[in-house]
Amino acid sequence: MPRVTVTRRLRFNAAHRVHNPALSDEENAAIFGKCNNPNWHGHNYILDVSVEGDIDERTGYVLDLSALKQLVERQIVDKVDHRNFNLDVDFMRGVIPTSENIIIAFWRLLVDRVSPARLTRLVLWETENNYVEYTGG
Ligand code: NI
């Protein structure tokens, strides 16, 4: 059976401050630079969600991409869009909101919800030059 990967892209805007409260202000400024700005800064994030699976004979789809879009909106975008990762997002509480930590949290919110397909890859673009990728594990 051929297995195919399908990807849906979603966009959201959010603010954050990359800051480790266990470190001094000087250490935070030295490590995180502008991303440590006390009064926050924002990004136009892009999230690519990929799932893999068999092609359903009845529909010709691996997974209906509009259903995948609705799932990602409900689980993630509705909770983070126009929000502040440090202050407003329950599932990021106590976590430094780097893209690395954000993508792991996103994975956990989706991995058990894409049946009968399988979540294989998330890509999170923080800027047009920087992105992180997670494939589980
Ligand atoms: Ni940033």
mmCIF file of N, CA and C and ligand atoms in Angstrom:
data_model
loop_
_atom_site.group_PDB
_atom_site.id
_atom_site.type_symbol
_atom_site.label_atom_id
_atom_site.label_comp_id
_atom_site.label_asym_id
_atom_site.label_seq_id
_atom_site.Cartn_x
_atom_site.Cartn_y
_atom_site.Cartn_z
ATOM 1 N N MET A 1 0.850 -1.200 0.000
ATOM 2 C CA MET A 1 0.000 0.000 0.000
ATOM 3 C C MET A 1 0.887 1.253 0.000
ATOM 4 N N PRO A 2 0.750 2.125 -0.986
ATOM 5 C CA PRO A 2 1.572 3.346 -0.950
ATOM 6 C C PRO A 2 1.136 4.262 0.190
ATOM 7 N N ARG A 3 2.109 4.793 0.857
ATOM 8 C CA ARG A 3 1.809 5.737 1.946
ATOM 9 C C ARG A 3 2.245 7.134 1.491
ATOM 10 N N VAL A 4 1.383 8.085 1.708
ATOM 11 C CA VAL A 4 1.606 9.441 1.197
ATOM 12 C C VAL A 4 1.580 10.413 2.370
ATOM 13 N N THR A 5 2.442 11.433 2.294
ATOM 14 C CA THR A 5 2.465 12.493 3.305
ATOM 15 C C THR A 5 1.740 13.716 2.767
ATOM 16 N N VAL A 6 0.828 14.241 3.557
ATOM 17 C CA VAL A 6 0.137 15.481 3.190
ATOM 18 C C VAL A 6 0.422 16.534 4.256
ATOM 19 N N THR A 7 0.467 17.778 3.816
ATOM 20 C CA THR A 7 0.861 18.871 4.717
ATOM 21 C C THR A 7 -0.131 20.015 4.620
ATOM 22 N N ARG A 8 -0.500 20.532 5.760
ATOM 23 C CA ARG A 8 -1.326 21.738 5.818
ATOM 24 C C ARG A 8 -0.518 22.850 6.489
ATOM 25 N N ARG A 9 -0.551 24.033 5.893
ATOM 26 C CA ARG A 9 0.137 25.202 6.464
ATOM 27 C C ARG A 9 -0.878 26.107 7.149
ATOM 28 N N LEU A 10 -0.524 26.553 8.354
ATOM 29 C CA LEU A 10 -1.355 27.526 9.072
ATOM 30 C C LEU A 10 -0.473 28.661 9.542
ATOM 31 N N ARG A 11 -1.084 29.790 9.748
ATOM 32 C CA ARG A 11 -0.342 30.979 10.183
ATOM 33 C C ARG A 11 -0.963 31.548 11.447
ATOM 34 N N PHE A 12 -0.110 32.117 12.293
ATOM 35 C CA PHE A 12 -0.622 32.844 13.452
ATOM 36 C C PHE A 12 0.413 33.879 13.859
ATOM 37 N N ASN A 13 -0.038 34.860 14.615
ATOM 38 C CA ASN A 13 0.848 35.894 15.148
ATOM 39 C C ASN A 13 0.849 35.769 16.655
ATOM 40 N N ALA A 14 2.042 35.890 17.245
ATOM 41 C CA ALA A 14 2.098 35.807 18.707
ATOM 42 C C ALA A 14 3.308 36.573 19.212
ATOM 43 N N ALA A 15 3.210 36.951 20.473
ATOM 44 C CA ALA A 15 4.299 37.653 21.143
ATOM 45 C C ALA A 15 5.002 36.702 22.106
ATOM 46 N N HIS A 16 6.246 37.032 22.410
ATOM 47 C CA HIS A 16 6.935 36.288 23.465
ATOM 48 C C HIS A 16 8.148 37.087 23.948
ATOM 49 N N ARG A 17 8.702 36.554 25.020
ATOM 50 C CA ARG A 17 9.999 37.009 25.506
ATOM 51 C C ARG A 17 10.797 35.755 25.835
ATOM 52 N N VAL A 18 11.957 35.627 25.222
ATOM 53 C CA VAL A 18 12.795 34.474 25.518
ATOM 54 C C VAL A 18 13.639 34.830 26.731
ATOM 55 N N HIS A 19 13.319 34.171 27.838
ATOM 56 C CA HIS A 19 13.879 34.566 29.122
ATOM 57 C C HIS A 19 13.897 33.357 30.037
ATOM 58 N N ASN A 20 15.009 33.140 30.696
ATOM 59 C CA ASN A 20 15.097 32.062 31.683
ATOM 60 C C ASN A 20 15.163 32.684 33.071
ATOM 61 N N PRO A 21 14.081 32.544 33.866
ATOM 62 C CA PRO A 21 14.041 33.203 35.174
ATOM 63 C C PRO A 21 15.103 32.682 36.140
ATOM 64 N N ALA A 22 15.703 31.550 35.825
ATOM 65 C CA ALA A 22 16.754 31.006 36.700
ATOM 66 C C ALA A 22 18.086 31.732 36.500
ATOM 67 N N LEU A 23 18.184 32.530 35.438
ATOM 68 C CA LEU A 23 19.430 33.251 35.147
ATOM 69 C C LEU A 23 19.275 34.724 35.516
ATOM 70 N N SER A 24 20.405 35.406 35.677
ATOM 71 C CA SER A 24 20.370 36.843 35.967
ATOM 72 C C SER A 24 19.938 37.617 34.726
ATOM 73 N N ASP A 25 19.533 38.862 34.947
ATOM 74 C CA ASP A 25 19.171 39.711 33.808
ATOM 75 C C ASP A 25 20.330 39.839 32.825
ATOM 76 N N GLU A 26 21.554 39.942 33.367
ATOM 77 C CA GLU A 26 22.724 40.086 32.498
ATOM 78 C C GLU A 26 22.943 38.824 31.668
ATOM 79 N N GLU A 27 22.816 37.679 32.324
ATOM 80 C CA GLU A 27 22.985 36.423 31.576
ATOM 81 C C GLU A 27 21.904 36.267 30.510
ATOM 82 N N ASN A 28 20.662 36.596 30.868
ATOM 83 C CA ASN A 28 19.581 36.517 29.888
ATOM 84 C C ASN A 28 19.858 37.423 28.687
ATOM 85 N N ALA A 29 20.287 38.645 28.975
ATOM 86 C CA ALA A 29 20.559 39.587 27.885
ATOM 87 C C ALA A 29 21.702 39.076 27.009
ATOM 88 N N ALA A 30 22.717 38.476 27.643
ATOM 89 C CA ALA A 30 23.867 37.993 26.879
ATOM 90 C C ALA A 30 23.482 36.794 26.007
ATOM 91 N N ILE A 31 22.635 35.911 26.538
ATOM 92 C CA ILE A 31 22.288 34.692 25.791
ATOM 93 C C ILE A 31 21.249 34.987 24.714
ATOM 94 N N PHE A 32 20.222 35.752 25.075
ATOM 95 C CA PHE A 32 19.067 35.870 24.182
ATOM 96 C C PHE A 32 19.013 37.175 23.401
ATOM 97 N N GLY A 33 19.825 38.164 23.762
ATOM 98 C CA GLY A 33 19.895 39.404 22.980
ATOM 99 C C GLY A 33 18.543 40.081 22.866
ATOM 100 N N LYS A 34 18.211 40.497 21.647
ATOM 101 C CA LYS A 34 16.957 41.233 21.427
ATOM 102 C C LYS A 34 15.727 40.410 21.801
ATOM 103 N N CYS A 35 15.856 39.088 21.722
ATOM 104 C CA CYS A 35 14.712 38.217 22.050
ATOM 105 C C CYS A 35 14.376 38.261 23.530
ATOM 106 N N ASN A 36 15.262 38.864 24.335
ATOM 107 C CA ASN A 36 15.035 38.991 25.777
ATOM 108 C C ASN A 36 14.392 40.329 26.141
ATOM 109 N N ASN A 37 14.080 41.135 25.155
ATOM 110 C CA ASN A 37 13.462 42.438 25.400
ATOM 111 C C ASN A 37 12.324 42.324 26.419
ATOM 112 N N PRO A 38 12.413 43.055 27.543
ATOM 113 C CA PRO A 38 11.410 42.884 28.615
ATOM 114 C C PRO A 38 9.976 43.150 28.171
ATOM 115 N N ASN A 39 9.789 44.013 27.193
ATOM 116 C CA ASN A 39 8.435 44.373 26.780
ATOM 117 C C ASN A 39 7.951 43.590 25.559
ATOM 118 N N TRP A 40 8.493 42.390 25.416
ATOM 119 C CA TRP A 40 8.005 41.448 24.404
ATOM 120 C C TRP A 40 8.374 41.859 22.980
ATOM 121 N N HIS A 41 8.181 40.948 22.069
ATOM 122 C CA HIS A 41 8.231 41.227 20.634
ATOM 123 C C HIS A 41 7.397 40.155 19.960
ATOM 124 N N GLY A 42 7.044 40.388 18.713
ATOM 125 C CA GLY A 42 6.133 39.464 18.046
ATOM 126 C C GLY A 42 6.733 38.815 16.822
ATOM 127 N N HIS A 43 6.093 37.727 16.409
ATOM 128 C CA HIS A 43 6.478 37.040 15.174
ATOM 129 C C HIS A 43 5.225 36.670 14.397
ATOM 130 N N ASN A 44 5.389 36.629 13.078
ATOM 131 C CA ASN A 44 4.373 36.035 12.215
ATOM 132 C C ASN A 44 4.815 34.595 11.964
ATOM 133 N N TYR A 45 4.280 33.695 12.756
ATOM 134 C CA TYR A 45 4.693 32.293 12.687
ATOM 135 C C TYR A 45 3.983 31.578 11.538
ATOM 136 N N ILE A 46 4.698 30.615 10.981
ATOM 137 C CA ILE A 46 4.097 29.695 10.006
ATOM 138 C C ILE A 46 4.312 28.282 10.535
ATOM 139 N N LEU A 47 3.246 27.494 10.540
ATOM 140 C CA LEU A 47 3.317 26.114 11.033
ATOM 141 C C LEU A 47 2.890 25.166 9.917
ATOM 142 N N ASP A 48 3.767 24.234 9.585
ATOM 143 C CA ASP A 48 3.448 23.197 8.602
ATOM 144 C C ASP A 48 3.254 21.879 9.339
ATOM 145 N N VAL A 49 2.084 21.293 9.155
ATOM 146 C CA VAL A 49 1.722 20.046 9.840
ATOM 147 C C VAL A 49 1.626 18.936 8.799
ATOM 148 N N SER A 50 2.456 17.903 8.956
ATOM 149 C CA SER A 50 2.476 16.804 7.989
ATOM 150 C C SER A 50 1.995 15.514 8.637
ATOM 151 N N VAL A 51 1.112 14.836 7.925
ATOM 152 C CA VAL A 51 0.655 13.517 8.362
ATOM 153 C C VAL A 51 0.837 12.538 7.212
ATOM 154 N N GLU A 52 1.056 11.292 7.595
ATOM 155 C CA GLU A 52 1.285 10.245 6.608
ATOM 156 C C GLU A 52 0.245 9.154 6.799
ATOM 157 N N GLY A 53 -0.147 8.538 5.696
ATOM 158 C CA GLY A 53 -1.079 7.421 5.845
ATOM 159 C C GLY A 53 -1.407 6.784 4.519
ATOM 160 N N ASP A 54 -2.264 5.785 4.594
ATOM 161 C CA ASP A 54 -2.760 5.127 3.391
ATOM 162 C C ASP A 54 -3.805 6.016 2.735
ATOM 163 N N ILE A 55 -3.944 5.846 1.445
ATOM 164 C CA ILE A 55 -4.977 6.589 0.732
ATOM 165 C C ILE A 55 -6.316 5.868 0.905
ATOM 166 N N ASP A 56 -7.287 6.595 1.418
ATOM 167 C CA ASP A 56 -8.627 6.049 1.615
ATOM 168 C C ASP A 56 -9.262 5.795 0.242
ATOM 169 N N GLU A 57 -9.709 4.572 0.009
ATOM 170 C CA GLU A 57 -10.240 4.236 -1.328
ATOM 171 C C GLU A 57 -11.497 5.011 -1.666
ATOM 172 N N ARG A 58 -12.265 5.306 -0.652
ATOM 173 C CA ARG A 58 -13.540 5.987 -0.906
ATOM 174 C C ARG A 58 -13.345 7.449 -1.278
ATOM 175 N N THR A 59 -12.361 8.131 -0.598
ATOM 176 C CA THR A 59 -12.186 9.575 -0.813
ATOM 177 C C THR A 59 -10.974 9.913 -1.679
ATOM 178 N N GLY A 60 -10.000 9.015 -1.738
ATOM 179 C CA GLY A 60 -8.747 9.342 -2.405
ATOM 180 C C GLY A 60 -7.828 10.197 -1.551
ATOM 181 N N TYR A 61 -8.222 10.448 -0.332
ATOM 182 C CA TYR A 61 -7.435 11.258 0.596
ATOM 183 C C TYR A 61 -6.691 10.389 1.609
ATOM 184 N N VAL A 62 -5.560 10.911 2.102
ATOM 185 C CA VAL A 62 -4.953 10.359 3.318
ATOM 186 C C VAL A 62 -5.762 10.850 4.517
ATOM 187 N N LEU A 63 -6.001 12.143 4.515
ATOM 188 C CA LEU A 63 -6.803 12.781 5.567
ATOM 189 C C LEU A 63 -7.349 14.057 4.932
ATOM 190 N N ASP A 64 -8.591 14.349 5.172
ATOM 191 C CA ASP A 64 -9.187 15.557 4.618
ATOM 192 C C ASP A 64 -8.438 16.772 5.178
ATOM 193 N N LEU A 65 -7.801 17.545 4.278
ATOM 194 C CA LEU A 65 -6.965 18.657 4.761
ATOM 195 C C LEU A 65 -7.789 19.744 5.442
ATOM 196 N N SER A 66 -9.057 19.872 5.089
ATOM 197 C CA SER A 66 -9.842 20.883 5.807
ATOM 198 C C SER A 66 -10.143 20.386 7.225
ATOM 199 N N ALA A 67 -10.281 19.077 7.397
ATOM 200 C CA ALA A 67 -10.454 18.536 8.760
ATOM 201 C C ALA A 67 -9.160 18.714 9.552
ATOM 202 N N LEU A 68 -8.018 18.511 8.895
ATOM 203 C CA LEU A 68 -6.732 18.719 9.576
ATOM 204 C C LEU A 68 -6.581 20.185 9.974
ATOM 205 N N LYS A 69 -6.949 21.079 9.073
ATOM 206 C CA LYS A 69 -6.899 22.517 9.376
ATOM 207 C C LYS A 69 -7.756 22.835 10.598
ATOM 208 N N GLN A 70 -8.967 22.305 10.627
ATOM 209 C CA GLN A 70 -9.857 22.594 11.762
ATOM 210 C C GLN A 70 -9.282 22.044 13.065
ATOM 211 N N LEU A 71 -8.673 20.877 12.994
ATOM 212 C CA LEU A 71 -8.063 20.291 14.188
ATOM 213 C C LEU A 71 -6.933 21.180 14.707
ATOM 214 N N VAL A 72 -6.073 21.637 13.810
ATOM 215 C CA VAL A 72 -4.925 22.451 14.227
ATOM 216 C C VAL A 72 -5.400 23.811 14.731
ATOM 217 N N GLU A 73 -6.445 24.334 14.113
ATOM 218 C CA GLU A 73 -7.001 25.596 14.619
ATOM 219 C C GLU A 73 -7.523 25.431 16.040
ATOM 220 N N ARG A 74 -8.267 24.351 16.246
ATOM 221 C CA ARG A 74 -8.892 24.132 17.552
ATOM 222 C C ARG A 74 -7.836 23.847 18.625
ATOM 223 N N GLN A 75 -6.864 23.012 18.296
ATOM 224 C CA GLN A 75 -5.887 22.572 19.286
ATOM 225 C C GLN A 75 -4.788 23.600 19.537
ATOM 226 N N ILE A 76 -4.450 24.393 18.501
ATOM 227 C CA ILE A 76 -3.274 25.262 18.601
ATOM 228 C C ILE A 76 -3.589 26.716 18.274
ATOM 229 N N VAL A 77 -4.011 26.978 17.049
ATOM 230 C CA VAL A 77 -4.077 28.368 16.578
ATOM 231 C C VAL A 77 -5.027 29.197 17.441
ATOM 232 N N ASP A 78 -6.175 28.635 17.786
ATOM 233 C CA ASP A 78 -7.135 29.388 18.609
ATOM 234 C C ASP A 78 -6.552 29.738 19.980
ATOM 235 N N LYS A 79 -5.567 28.957 20.434
ATOM 236 C CA LYS A 79 -4.985 29.183 21.764
ATOM 237 C C LYS A 79 -3.783 30.124 21.744
ATOM 238 N N VAL A 80 -3.195 30.339 20.563
ATOM 239 C CA VAL A 80 -1.965 31.141 20.517
ATOM 240 C C VAL A 80 -2.066 32.393 19.643
ATOM 241 N N ASP A 81 -3.000 32.423 18.713
ATOM 242 C CA ASP A 81 -3.045 33.539 17.767
ATOM 243 C C ASP A 81 -3.395 34.845 18.482
ATOM 244 N N HIS A 82 -2.578 35.868 18.240
ATOM 245 C CA HIS A 82 -2.730 37.180 18.883
ATOM 246 C C HIS A 82 -2.596 37.100 20.402
ATOM 247 N N ARG A 83 -1.827 36.095 20.870
ATOM 248 C CA ARG A 83 -1.597 35.931 22.303
ATOM 249 C C ARG A 83 -0.113 36.105 22.597
ATOM 250 N N ASN A 84 0.171 36.066 23.894
ATOM 251 C CA ASN A 84 1.547 36.154 24.372
ATOM 252 C C ASN A 84 1.924 34.782 24.941
ATOM 253 N N PHE A 85 2.937 34.165 24.364
ATOM 254 C CA PHE A 85 3.319 32.812 24.788
ATOM 255 C C PHE A 85 3.690 32.757 26.274
ATOM 256 N N ASN A 86 4.261 33.833 26.791
ATOM 257 C CA ASN A 86 4.674 33.817 28.197
ATOM 258 C C ASN A 86 3.496 33.961 29.158
ATOM 259 N N LEU A 87 2.474 34.699 28.732
ATOM 260 C CA LEU A 87 1.401 35.066 29.663
ATOM 261 C C LEU A 87 0.079 34.372 29.407
ATOM 262 N N ASP A 88 -0.220 34.069 28.155
ATOM 263 C CA ASP A 88 -1.594 33.708 27.779
ATOM 264 C C ASP A 88 -1.809 32.234 27.453
ATOM 265 N N VAL A 89 -0.741 31.482 27.309
ATOM 266 C CA VAL A 89 -0.872 30.140 26.717
ATOM 267 C C VAL A 89 -0.633 29.079 27.793
ATOM 268 N N ASP A 90 -1.722 28.414 28.183
ATOM 269 C CA ASP A 90 -1.653 27.449 29.293
ATOM 270 C C ASP A 90 -0.567 26.396 29.090
ATOM 271 N N PHE A 91 -0.501 25.839 27.876
ATOM 272 C CA PHE A 91 0.403 24.710 27.676
ATOM 273 C C PHE A 91 1.878 25.126 27.571
ATOM 274 N N MET A 92 2.151 26.432 27.649
ATOM 275 C CA MET A 92 3.552 26.894 27.659
ATOM 276 C C MET A 92 3.967 27.421 29.036
ATOM 277 N N ARG A 93 3.101 27.232 30.014
ATOM 278 C CA ARG A 93 3.404 27.756 31.341
ATOM 279 C C ARG A 93 4.678 27.115 31.904
ATOM 280 N N GLY A 94 5.609 27.958 32.360
ATOM 281 C CA GLY A 94 6.844 27.452 32.944
ATOM 282 C C GLY A 94 7.877 26.989 31.940
ATOM 283 N N VAL A 95 7.627 27.248 30.656
ATOM 284 C CA VAL A 95 8.555 26.802 29.606
ATOM 285 C C VAL A 95 9.090 28.033 28.883
ATOM 286 N N ILE A 96 10.374 28.085 28.618
ATOM 287 C CA ILE A 96 10.938 29.196 27.846
ATOM 288 C C ILE A 96 10.393 29.096 26.416
ATOM 289 N N PRO A 97 9.713 30.146 25.924
ATOM 290 C CA PRO A 97 9.011 30.005 24.648
ATOM 291 C C PRO A 97 9.909 30.183 23.422
ATOM 292 N N THR A 98 10.921 29.359 23.351
ATOM 293 C CA THR A 98 11.696 29.266 22.111
ATOM 294 C C THR A 98 10.887 28.449 21.110
ATOM 295 N N SER A 99 11.259 28.559 19.842
ATOM 296 C CA SER A 99 10.573 27.748 18.832
ATOM 297 C C SER A 99 10.752 26.267 19.117
ATOM 298 N N GLU A 100 11.907 25.897 19.664
ATOM 299 C CA GLU A 100 12.145 24.489 19.990
ATOM 300 C C GLU A 100 11.115 23.979 21.002
ATOM 301 N N ASN A 101 10.900 24.750 22.059
ATOM 302 C CA ASN A 101 9.934 24.318 23.067
ATOM 303 C C ASN A 101 8.494 24.412 22.572
ATOM 304 N N ILE A 102 8.233 25.420 21.749
ATOM 305 C CA ILE A 102 6.879 25.572 21.224
ATOM 306 C C ILE A 102 6.509 24.383 20.342
ATOM 307 N N ILE A 103 7.432 23.954 19.506
ATOM 308 C CA ILE A 103 7.087 22.884 18.559
ATOM 309 C C ILE A 103 6.854 21.557 19.286
ATOM 310 N N ILE A 104 7.572 21.326 20.373
ATOM 311 C CA ILE A 104 7.342 20.106 21.161
ATOM 312 C C ILE A 104 5.938 20.146 21.786
ATOM 313 N N ALA A 105 5.572 21.296 22.305
ATOM 314 C CA ALA A 105 4.229 21.431 22.890
ATOM 315 C C ALA A 105 3.155 21.223 21.821
ATOM 316 N N PHE A 106 3.365 21.771 20.632
ATOM 317 C CA PHE A 106 2.398 21.593 19.542
ATOM 318 C C PHE A 106 2.259 20.109 19.186
ATOM 319 N N TRP A 107 3.388 19.425 19.116
ATOM 320 C CA TRP A 107 3.376 17.992 18.770
ATOM 321 C C TRP A 107 2.471 17.228 19.742
ATOM 322 N N ARG A 108 2.645 17.498 21.021
ATOM 323 C CA ARG A 108 1.861 16.776 22.034
ATOM 324 C C ARG A 108 0.367 17.034 21.879
ATOM 325 N N LEU A 109 0.010 18.209 21.385
ATOM 326 C CA LEU A 109 -1.401 18.547 21.221
ATOM 327 C C LEU A 109 -2.026 17.877 20.001
ATOM 328 N N LEU A 110 -1.191 17.412 19.085
ATOM 329 C CA LEU A 110 -1.718 16.860 17.828
ATOM 330 C C LEU A 110 -1.527 15.361 17.676
ATOM 331 N N VAL A 111 -0.499 14.800 18.310
ATOM 332 C CA VAL A 111 -0.028 13.463 17.927
ATOM 333 C C VAL A 111 -1.093 12.391 18.069
ATOM 334 N N ASP A 112 -1.966 12.499 19.032
ATOM 335 C CA ASP A 112 -2.985 11.458 19.235
ATOM 336 C C ASP A 112 -4.302 11.782 18.553
ATOM 337 N N ARG A 113 -4.315 12.803 17.695
ATOM 338 C CA ARG A 113 -5.601 13.272 17.179
ATOM 339 C C ARG A 113 -5.715 13.219 15.659
ATOM 340 N N VAL A 114 -4.781 12.590 14.972
ATOM 341 C CA VAL A 114 -4.816 12.608 13.504
ATOM 342 C C VAL A 114 -5.134 11.236 12.912
ATOM 343 N N SER A 115 -5.617 10.335 13.732
ATOM 344 C CA SER A 115 -5.996 9.000 13.284
ATOM 345 C C SER A 115 -7.024 9.094 12.150
ATOM 346 N N PRO A 116 -6.974 8.231 11.136
ATOM 347 C CA PRO A 116 -6.104 7.069 11.002
ATOM 348 C C PRO A 116 -4.725 7.388 10.417
ATOM 349 N N ALA A 117 -4.452 8.682 10.141
ATOM 350 C CA ALA A 117 -3.118 9.050 9.661
ATOM 351 C C ALA A 117 -2.160 9.101 10.853
ATOM 352 N N ARG A 118 -0.909 9.394 10.568
ATOM 353 C CA ARG A 118 0.112 9.444 11.620
ATOM 354 C C ARG A 118 0.868 10.766 11.482
ATOM 355 N N LEU A 119 0.987 11.499 12.582
ATOM 356 C CA LEU A 119 1.743 12.756 12.555
ATOM 357 C C LEU A 119 3.219 12.432 12.335
ATOM 358 N N THR A 120 3.804 13.015 11.292
ATOM 359 C CA THR A 120 5.201 12.676 10.974
ATOM 360 C C THR A 120 6.145 13.858 11.093
ATOM 361 N N ARG A 121 5.638 15.080 10.975
ATOM 362 C CA ARG A 121 6.566 16.209 10.942
ATOM 363 C C ARG A 121 5.826 17.509 11.231
ATOM 364 N N LEU A 122 6.434 18.319 12.079
ATOM 365 C CA LEU A 122 6.000 19.706 12.251
ATOM 366 C C LEU A 122 7.175 20.602 11.889
ATOM 367 N N VAL A 123 6.872 21.676 11.204
ATOM 368 C CA VAL A 123 7.881 22.697 10.931
ATOM 369 C C VAL A 123 7.295 24.026 11.388
ATOM 370 N N LEU A 124 8.055 24.740 12.208
ATOM 371 C CA LEU A 124 7.597 26.031 12.712
ATOM 372 C C LEU A 124 8.592 27.102 12.287
ATOM 373 N N TRP A 125 8.086 28.016 11.481
ATOM 374 C CA TRP A 125 8.894 29.151 11.026
ATOM 375 C C TRP A 125 8.647 30.320 11.967
ATOM 376 N N GLU A 126 9.735 30.815 12.571
ATOM 377 C CA GLU A 126 9.623 31.985 13.432
ATOM 378 C C GLU A 126 9.878 33.258 12.625
ATOM 379 N N THR A 127 10.809 33.179 11.707
ATOM 380 C CA THR A 127 11.050 34.256 10.750
ATOM 381 C C THR A 127 11.264 33.578 9.398
ATOM 382 N N GLU A 128 11.413 34.369 8.357
ATOM 383 C CA GLU A 128 11.617 33.724 7.058
ATOM 384 C C GLU A 128 12.992 33.071 6.958
ATOM 385 N N ASN A 129 13.851 33.342 7.926
ATOM 386 C CA ASN A 129 15.180 32.732 7.909
ATOM 387 C C ASN A 129 15.363 31.610 8.924
ATOM 388 N N ASN A 130 14.513 31.577 9.947
ATOM 389 C CA ASN A 130 14.698 30.603 11.032
ATOM 390 C C ASN A 130 13.489 29.690 11.164
ATOM 391 N N TYR A 131 13.754 28.380 11.129
ATOM 392 C CA TYR A 131 12.668 27.447 11.428
ATOM 393 C C TYR A 131 13.202 26.272 12.207
ATOM 394 N N VAL A 132 12.293 25.621 12.935
ATOM 395 C CA VAL A 132 12.615 24.385 13.642
ATOM 396 C C VAL A 132 11.713 23.294 13.107
ATOM 397 N N GLU A 133 12.200 22.074 13.242
ATOM 398 C CA GLU A 133 11.504 20.919 12.691
ATOM 399 C C GLU A 133 11.496 19.832 13.754
ATOM 400 N N TYR A 134 10.378 19.126 13.874
ATOM 401 C CA TYR A 134 10.295 18.017 14.844
ATOM 402 C C TYR A 134 9.552 16.861 14.214
ATOM 403 N N THR A 135 10.110 15.678 14.395
ATOM 404 C CA THR A 135 9.497 14.486 13.807
ATOM 405 C C THR A 135 9.184 13.437 14.874
ATOM 406 N N GLY A 136 9.107 13.888 16.121
ATOM 407 C CA GLY A 136 8.818 12.957 17.203
ATOM 408 C C GLY A 136 10.122 12.412 17.781
ATOM 409 N N GLY A 137 9.966 11.745 18.918
ATOM 410 C CA GLY A 137 11.172 11.156 19.526
ATOM 411 C C GLY A 137 11.935 12.155 20.361
HETATM 412 NI NI NI B 1 11.371 36.011 19.155
#
